[in-house]
XYZ file of C-alpha atoms in Angstrom:
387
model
C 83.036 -0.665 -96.204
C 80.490 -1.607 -93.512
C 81.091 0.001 -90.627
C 81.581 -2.408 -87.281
C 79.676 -2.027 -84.003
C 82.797 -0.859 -82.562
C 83.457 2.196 -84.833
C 79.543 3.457 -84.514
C 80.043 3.506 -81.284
C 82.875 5.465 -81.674
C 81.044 8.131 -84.088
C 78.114 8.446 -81.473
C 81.145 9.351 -79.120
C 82.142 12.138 -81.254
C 79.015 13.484 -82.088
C 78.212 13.642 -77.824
C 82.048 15.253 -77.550
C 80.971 18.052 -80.162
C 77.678 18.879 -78.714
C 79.311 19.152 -75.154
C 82.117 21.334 -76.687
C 79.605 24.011 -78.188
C 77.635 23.761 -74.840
C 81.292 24.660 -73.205
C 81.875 27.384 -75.240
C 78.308 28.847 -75.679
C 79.019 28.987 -71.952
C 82.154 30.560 -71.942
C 81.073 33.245 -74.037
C 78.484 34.169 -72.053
C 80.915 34.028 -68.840
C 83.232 36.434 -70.969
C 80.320 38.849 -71.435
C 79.468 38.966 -67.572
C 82.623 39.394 -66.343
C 82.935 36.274 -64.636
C 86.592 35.017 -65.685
C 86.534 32.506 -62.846
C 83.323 30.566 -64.552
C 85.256 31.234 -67.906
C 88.320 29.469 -66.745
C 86.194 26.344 -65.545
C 84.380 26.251 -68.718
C 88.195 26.864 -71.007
C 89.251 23.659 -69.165
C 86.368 21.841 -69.880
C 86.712 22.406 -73.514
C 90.863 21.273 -73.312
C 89.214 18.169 -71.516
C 86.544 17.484 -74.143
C 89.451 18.404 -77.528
C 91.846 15.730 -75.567
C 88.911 13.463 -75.729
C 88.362 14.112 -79.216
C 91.563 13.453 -80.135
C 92.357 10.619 -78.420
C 89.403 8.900 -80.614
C 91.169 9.801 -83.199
C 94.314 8.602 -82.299
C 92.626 5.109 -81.507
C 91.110 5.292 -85.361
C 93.993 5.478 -86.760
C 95.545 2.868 -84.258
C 92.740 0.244 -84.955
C 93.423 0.851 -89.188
C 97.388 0.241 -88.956
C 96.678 -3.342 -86.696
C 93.629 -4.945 -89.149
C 95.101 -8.079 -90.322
C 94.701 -8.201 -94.304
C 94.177 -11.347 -95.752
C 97.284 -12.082 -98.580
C 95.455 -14.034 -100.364
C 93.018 -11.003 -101.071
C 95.659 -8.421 -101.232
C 94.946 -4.825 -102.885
C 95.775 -3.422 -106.175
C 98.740 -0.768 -106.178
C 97.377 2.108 -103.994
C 98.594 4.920 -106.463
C 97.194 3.321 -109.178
C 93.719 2.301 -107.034
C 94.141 5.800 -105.846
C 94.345 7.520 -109.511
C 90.970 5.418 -110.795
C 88.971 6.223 -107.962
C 90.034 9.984 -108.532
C 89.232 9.428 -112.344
C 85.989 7.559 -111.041
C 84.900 10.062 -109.005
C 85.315 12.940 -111.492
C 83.610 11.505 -113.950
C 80.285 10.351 -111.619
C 80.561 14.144 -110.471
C 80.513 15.517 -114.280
C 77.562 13.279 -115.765
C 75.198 13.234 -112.341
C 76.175 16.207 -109.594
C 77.036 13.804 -107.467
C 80.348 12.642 -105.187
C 80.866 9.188 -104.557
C 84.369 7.278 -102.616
C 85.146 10.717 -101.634
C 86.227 12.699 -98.422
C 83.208 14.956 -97.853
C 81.986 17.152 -95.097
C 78.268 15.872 -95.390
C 78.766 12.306 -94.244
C 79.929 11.309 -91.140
C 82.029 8.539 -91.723
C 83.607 10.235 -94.754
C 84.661 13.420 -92.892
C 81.674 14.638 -91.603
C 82.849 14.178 -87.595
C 86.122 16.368 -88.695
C 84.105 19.308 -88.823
C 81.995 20.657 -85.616
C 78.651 21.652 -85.718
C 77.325 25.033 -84.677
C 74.971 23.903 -81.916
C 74.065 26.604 -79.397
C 71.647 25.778 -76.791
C 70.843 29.938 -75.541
C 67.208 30.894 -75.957
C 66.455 33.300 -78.675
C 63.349 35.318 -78.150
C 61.526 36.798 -81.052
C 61.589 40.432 -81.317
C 58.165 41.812 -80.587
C 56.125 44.796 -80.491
C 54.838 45.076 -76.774
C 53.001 48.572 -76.530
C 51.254 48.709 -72.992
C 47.551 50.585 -73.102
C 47.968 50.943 -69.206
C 50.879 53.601 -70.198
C 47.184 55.899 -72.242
C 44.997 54.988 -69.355
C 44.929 56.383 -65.123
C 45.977 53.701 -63.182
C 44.934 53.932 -59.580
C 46.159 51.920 -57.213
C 43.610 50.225 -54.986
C 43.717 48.337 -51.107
C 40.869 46.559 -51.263
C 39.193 44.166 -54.108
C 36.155 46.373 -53.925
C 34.545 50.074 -53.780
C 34.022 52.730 -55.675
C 34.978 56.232 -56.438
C 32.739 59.421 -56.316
C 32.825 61.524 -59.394
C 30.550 64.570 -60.166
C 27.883 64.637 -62.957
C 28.445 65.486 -66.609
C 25.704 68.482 -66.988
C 25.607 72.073 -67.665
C 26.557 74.315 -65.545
C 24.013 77.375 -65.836
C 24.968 80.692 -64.869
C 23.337 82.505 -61.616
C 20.206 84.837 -62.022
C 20.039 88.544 -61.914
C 18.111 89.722 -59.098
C 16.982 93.216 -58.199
C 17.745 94.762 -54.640
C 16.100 93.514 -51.694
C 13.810 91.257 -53.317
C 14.615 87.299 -52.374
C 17.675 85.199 -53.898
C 16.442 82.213 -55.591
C 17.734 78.991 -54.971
C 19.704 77.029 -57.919
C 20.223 73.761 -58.410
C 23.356 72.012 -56.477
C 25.966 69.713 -58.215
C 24.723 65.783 -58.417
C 27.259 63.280 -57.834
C 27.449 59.783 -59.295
C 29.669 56.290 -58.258
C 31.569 54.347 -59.904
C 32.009 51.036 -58.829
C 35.067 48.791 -59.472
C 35.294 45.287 -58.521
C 38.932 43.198 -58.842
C 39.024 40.134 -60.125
C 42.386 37.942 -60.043
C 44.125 36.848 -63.614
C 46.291 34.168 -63.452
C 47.940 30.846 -64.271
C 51.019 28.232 -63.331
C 53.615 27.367 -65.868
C 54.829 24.088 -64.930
C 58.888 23.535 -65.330
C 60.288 20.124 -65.474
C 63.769 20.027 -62.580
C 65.479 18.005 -65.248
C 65.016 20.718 -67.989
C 65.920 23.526 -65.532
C 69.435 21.631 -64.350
C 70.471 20.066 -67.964
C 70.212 23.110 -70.006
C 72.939 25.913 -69.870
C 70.125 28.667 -70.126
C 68.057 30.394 -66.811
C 64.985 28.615 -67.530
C 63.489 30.104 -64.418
C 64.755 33.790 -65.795
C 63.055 33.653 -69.345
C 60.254 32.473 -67.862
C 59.671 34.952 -65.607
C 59.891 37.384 -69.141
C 57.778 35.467 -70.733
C 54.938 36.054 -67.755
C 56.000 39.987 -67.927
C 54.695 40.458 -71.672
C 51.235 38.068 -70.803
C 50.818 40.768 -68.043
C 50.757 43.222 -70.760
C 48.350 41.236 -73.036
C 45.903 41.061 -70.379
C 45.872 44.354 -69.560
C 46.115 45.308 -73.317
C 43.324 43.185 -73.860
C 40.687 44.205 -70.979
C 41.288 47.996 -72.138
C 40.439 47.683 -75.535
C 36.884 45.190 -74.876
C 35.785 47.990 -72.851
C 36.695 50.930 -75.273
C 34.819 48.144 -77.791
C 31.655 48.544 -76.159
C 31.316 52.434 -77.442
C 29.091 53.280 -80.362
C 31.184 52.944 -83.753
C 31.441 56.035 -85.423
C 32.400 55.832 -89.406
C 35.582 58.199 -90.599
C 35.918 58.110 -94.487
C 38.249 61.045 -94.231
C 40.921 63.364 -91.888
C 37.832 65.824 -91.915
C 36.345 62.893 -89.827
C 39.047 62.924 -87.414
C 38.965 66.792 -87.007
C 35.881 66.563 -86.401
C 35.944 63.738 -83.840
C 38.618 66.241 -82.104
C 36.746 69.365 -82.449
C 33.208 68.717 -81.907
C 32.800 65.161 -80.392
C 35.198 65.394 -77.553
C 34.882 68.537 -75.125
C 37.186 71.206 -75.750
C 38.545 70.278 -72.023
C 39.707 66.907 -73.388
C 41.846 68.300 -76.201
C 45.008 68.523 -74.093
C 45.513 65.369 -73.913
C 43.687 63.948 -76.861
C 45.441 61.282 -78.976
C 44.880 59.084 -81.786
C 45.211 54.969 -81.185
C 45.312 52.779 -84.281
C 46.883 49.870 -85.989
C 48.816 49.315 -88.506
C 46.408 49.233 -90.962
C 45.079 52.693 -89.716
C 48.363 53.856 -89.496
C 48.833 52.990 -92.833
C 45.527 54.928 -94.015
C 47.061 57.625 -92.293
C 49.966 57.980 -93.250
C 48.922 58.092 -96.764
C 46.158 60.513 -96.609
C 47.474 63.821 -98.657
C 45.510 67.522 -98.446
C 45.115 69.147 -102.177
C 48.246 70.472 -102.460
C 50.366 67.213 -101.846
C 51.494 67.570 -98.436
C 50.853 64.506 -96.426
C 48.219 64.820 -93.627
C 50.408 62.992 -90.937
C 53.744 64.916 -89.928
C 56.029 64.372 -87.574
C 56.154 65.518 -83.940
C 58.455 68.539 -83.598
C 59.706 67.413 -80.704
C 60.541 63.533 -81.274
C 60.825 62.934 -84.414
C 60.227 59.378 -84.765
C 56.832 60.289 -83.448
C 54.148 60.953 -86.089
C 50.920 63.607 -85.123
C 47.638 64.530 -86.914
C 46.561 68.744 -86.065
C 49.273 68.108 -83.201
C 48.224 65.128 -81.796
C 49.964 62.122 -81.567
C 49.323 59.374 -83.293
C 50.401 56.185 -82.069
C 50.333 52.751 -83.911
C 49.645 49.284 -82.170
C 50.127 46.037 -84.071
C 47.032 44.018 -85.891
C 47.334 41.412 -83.530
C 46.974 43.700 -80.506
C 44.240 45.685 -81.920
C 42.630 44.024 -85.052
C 40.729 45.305 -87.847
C 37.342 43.918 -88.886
C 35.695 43.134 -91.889
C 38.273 45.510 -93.826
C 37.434 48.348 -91.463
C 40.676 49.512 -89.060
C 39.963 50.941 -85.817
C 41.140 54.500 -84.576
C 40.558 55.378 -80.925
C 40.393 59.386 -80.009
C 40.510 61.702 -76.986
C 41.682 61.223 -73.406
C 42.164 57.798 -72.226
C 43.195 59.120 -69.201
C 40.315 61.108 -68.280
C 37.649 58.122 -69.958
C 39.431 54.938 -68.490
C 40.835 53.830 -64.755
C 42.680 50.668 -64.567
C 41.865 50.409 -60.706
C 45.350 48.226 -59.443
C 45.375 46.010 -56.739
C 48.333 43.668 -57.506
C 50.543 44.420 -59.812
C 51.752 40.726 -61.218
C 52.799 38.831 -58.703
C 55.207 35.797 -59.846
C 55.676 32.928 -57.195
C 57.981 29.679 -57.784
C 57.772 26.269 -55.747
C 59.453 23.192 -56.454
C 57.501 21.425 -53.533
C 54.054 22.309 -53.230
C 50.778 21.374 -55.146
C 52.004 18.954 -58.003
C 55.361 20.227 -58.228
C 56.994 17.529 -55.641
C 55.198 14.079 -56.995
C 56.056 15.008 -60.902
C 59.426 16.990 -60.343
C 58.902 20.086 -61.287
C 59.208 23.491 -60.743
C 56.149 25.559 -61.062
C 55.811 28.901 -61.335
C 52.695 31.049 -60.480
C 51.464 34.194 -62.184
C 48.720 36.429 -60.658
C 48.030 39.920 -61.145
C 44.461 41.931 -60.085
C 42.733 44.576 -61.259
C 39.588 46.210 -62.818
C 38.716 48.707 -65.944
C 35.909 51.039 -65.480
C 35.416 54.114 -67.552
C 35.028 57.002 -65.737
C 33.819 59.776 -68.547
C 32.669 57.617 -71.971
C 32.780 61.425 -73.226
C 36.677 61.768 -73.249
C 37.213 59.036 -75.922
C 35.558 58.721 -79.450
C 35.546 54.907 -80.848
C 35.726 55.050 -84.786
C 36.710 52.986 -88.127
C 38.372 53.470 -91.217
C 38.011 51.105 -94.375
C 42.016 50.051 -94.332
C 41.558 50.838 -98.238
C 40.815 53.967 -98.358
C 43.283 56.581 -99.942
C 41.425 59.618 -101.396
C 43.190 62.633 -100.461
C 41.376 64.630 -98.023
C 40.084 67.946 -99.223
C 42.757 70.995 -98.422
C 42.439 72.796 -95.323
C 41.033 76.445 -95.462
């Protein structure tokens, strides 16, 4: 039967009534779960409002089919019976194609559909990701001006005073030589415009995931202006775990062993964690301490996604030594998140716009305290057996 103007009308009605009600109790829920049982009570009687509404429809439905005027001259077969060969009907369309046809189904709308309410919910889900800060490896110094520089005393060996006989003259040695390392802040930033009519019609704190959202970019850009520095270091090949002792033992200064560690990415990790000595025990073992910490000859070994830290042309990157003592992520603003609904372009396009800025500068301080290397992400010959 065609459906009249009237009675689509009617089915856009219920479809707006259900998408209001899960709205209400999305809401309610979340009211529930802060405590709040005067909000909950607000939104409960919104939902008795919206079911009344919903039911009243119906009731007028069901009004509207009892008053049609049938035409006599037209009248229908015996129900029962018309009922009985449209059951027979049915059955046997379902058995020869799959398919159900002058039925009540959930599927369509008109046919029972608008009985059954959808499961709308209108909360934002964030995807879970990995965000591993570099800045947690590095010093961070906080600065109070955008400029300057920091006075640090020459890498060079230290020789040992002379032997001298009685009364004959001292000799004069050599003093320490100092060197300066110059930072230089620059702002990072950017405005996330908001439209007001988003912010007030949806049942989430826009303004609050937002705010999260600029939180993780902070630690992208920081992530990100680490590792382009460490990337301008020579690239030393490691084709075994005799490559990363030896990174450890002879590359990096004994005085940079205490707080060494090993930076990689998954695909390192995964080289890693596969490498076995001779006698089958796995090179990588976990740290005594934390267990769901993993350590090669006791240091850990700590695993940042491919996106984050990417390998190239099949080779996976491992970073050594003492990113404190190498790096200085020299802080003048930590980010800074500003909101206006009025200013700029915010009043003459209704929005809400909200400002992220954050300064700093990366210098390395000692390029000796941190060893830049690759792995091929293929390789899995066990590493010879330690003596």
């Amino acid at each position: 039967m065609q459906k009249t103007k009237k009675q689509e009308e009617i089915c856009m009605k219920f479809k707006d009534l259900q998408a209001l009600k899960a709205q209400a109790v999305d809401a309610a829920h979340d009211s529930i779960d802060a405590g709040d049982m005067d909000k909950y009570k607000e939104h409960k009687a919104e939902i008795d409002k919206i079911n009344a509404q919903i039911e009243a429809y119906s009731e007028i439905q069901e009004a509207e089919k009892v008053n049609q005027v049938l035409d006599f001259n037209q009248m229908p077969k015996d129900p029962v019976i018309q009922d009985k060969q449209t059951e027979v009907k049915s059955f046997v369309n379902f058995m020869r194609t799959g398919l159900i046809s002058d039925a009540m189904v959930e599927k369509v709308d008109e046919d029972g559909g608008l009985l059954v309410p959808e499961d709308i919910s209108f909360k934002i889900n964030e995807y879970k990701r990995e965000y591993v800060s570099l800045e947690d490896y590095v010093n961070v110094e906080p600065v109070s001006r955008p400029k300057g520089s920091r006075l640090y005393e020459k890498l060079s060996t230290m020789t040992p005073l002379v032997a001298v006989e009685e009364m004959t003259e001292i000799p004069e040695i050599e003093g320490p030589g100092f060197e300066r390392i110059n930072f230089m802040v620059k702002n990072y930033a950017g405005i996330l415009p908001m439209s007001n009519d988003l912010i007030q019609d949806s049942d989430e704190n826009v303004v609050a995931y937002a705010a999260r959202w600029g939180a993780r970019k902070s630690v992208v850009t920081r992530n990100s202006l680490v590792l382009n520095l460490i990337k301008q270091l020579p690239v030393q090949a490691i084709n075994s775990v005799d490559g990363i002792k030896t990174a450890i033992n002879v590359t990096l200064d004994p005085v940079f062993h205490g707080g060494a560690v090993i930076i990689t990415n998954q695909d390192g990790f995964n080289v890693l964690d596969l490498l076995k000595y001779e006698d089958g025990k796995y090179v990588m073992q976990p740290n005594p301490i934390d267990p769901t910490k993993k350590q090669i000859e006791g240091k850990d070994v700590i695993m940042f996604s491919n996106k984050v830290l990417p390998s190239n042309a099949g080779k996976a990157p491992i970073i050594i030594g003492d990113l404190k003592e190498a790096i200085t992520l020299f802080d003048r603003q930590q980010q800074s998140i500003l909101t206006t609904n009025i200013g700029g372009k915010a009043f003459t396009r209704n929005s809400t716009d909200m400002r992220f800025i954050e300064r700093e500068d990366v210098k390395f301080v000692d390029k000796e305290a941190v060893v830049y290397a690759e792995i091929d992400k293929n390789f899995t010959v066990a590493a010879p057996d330690v003596v």
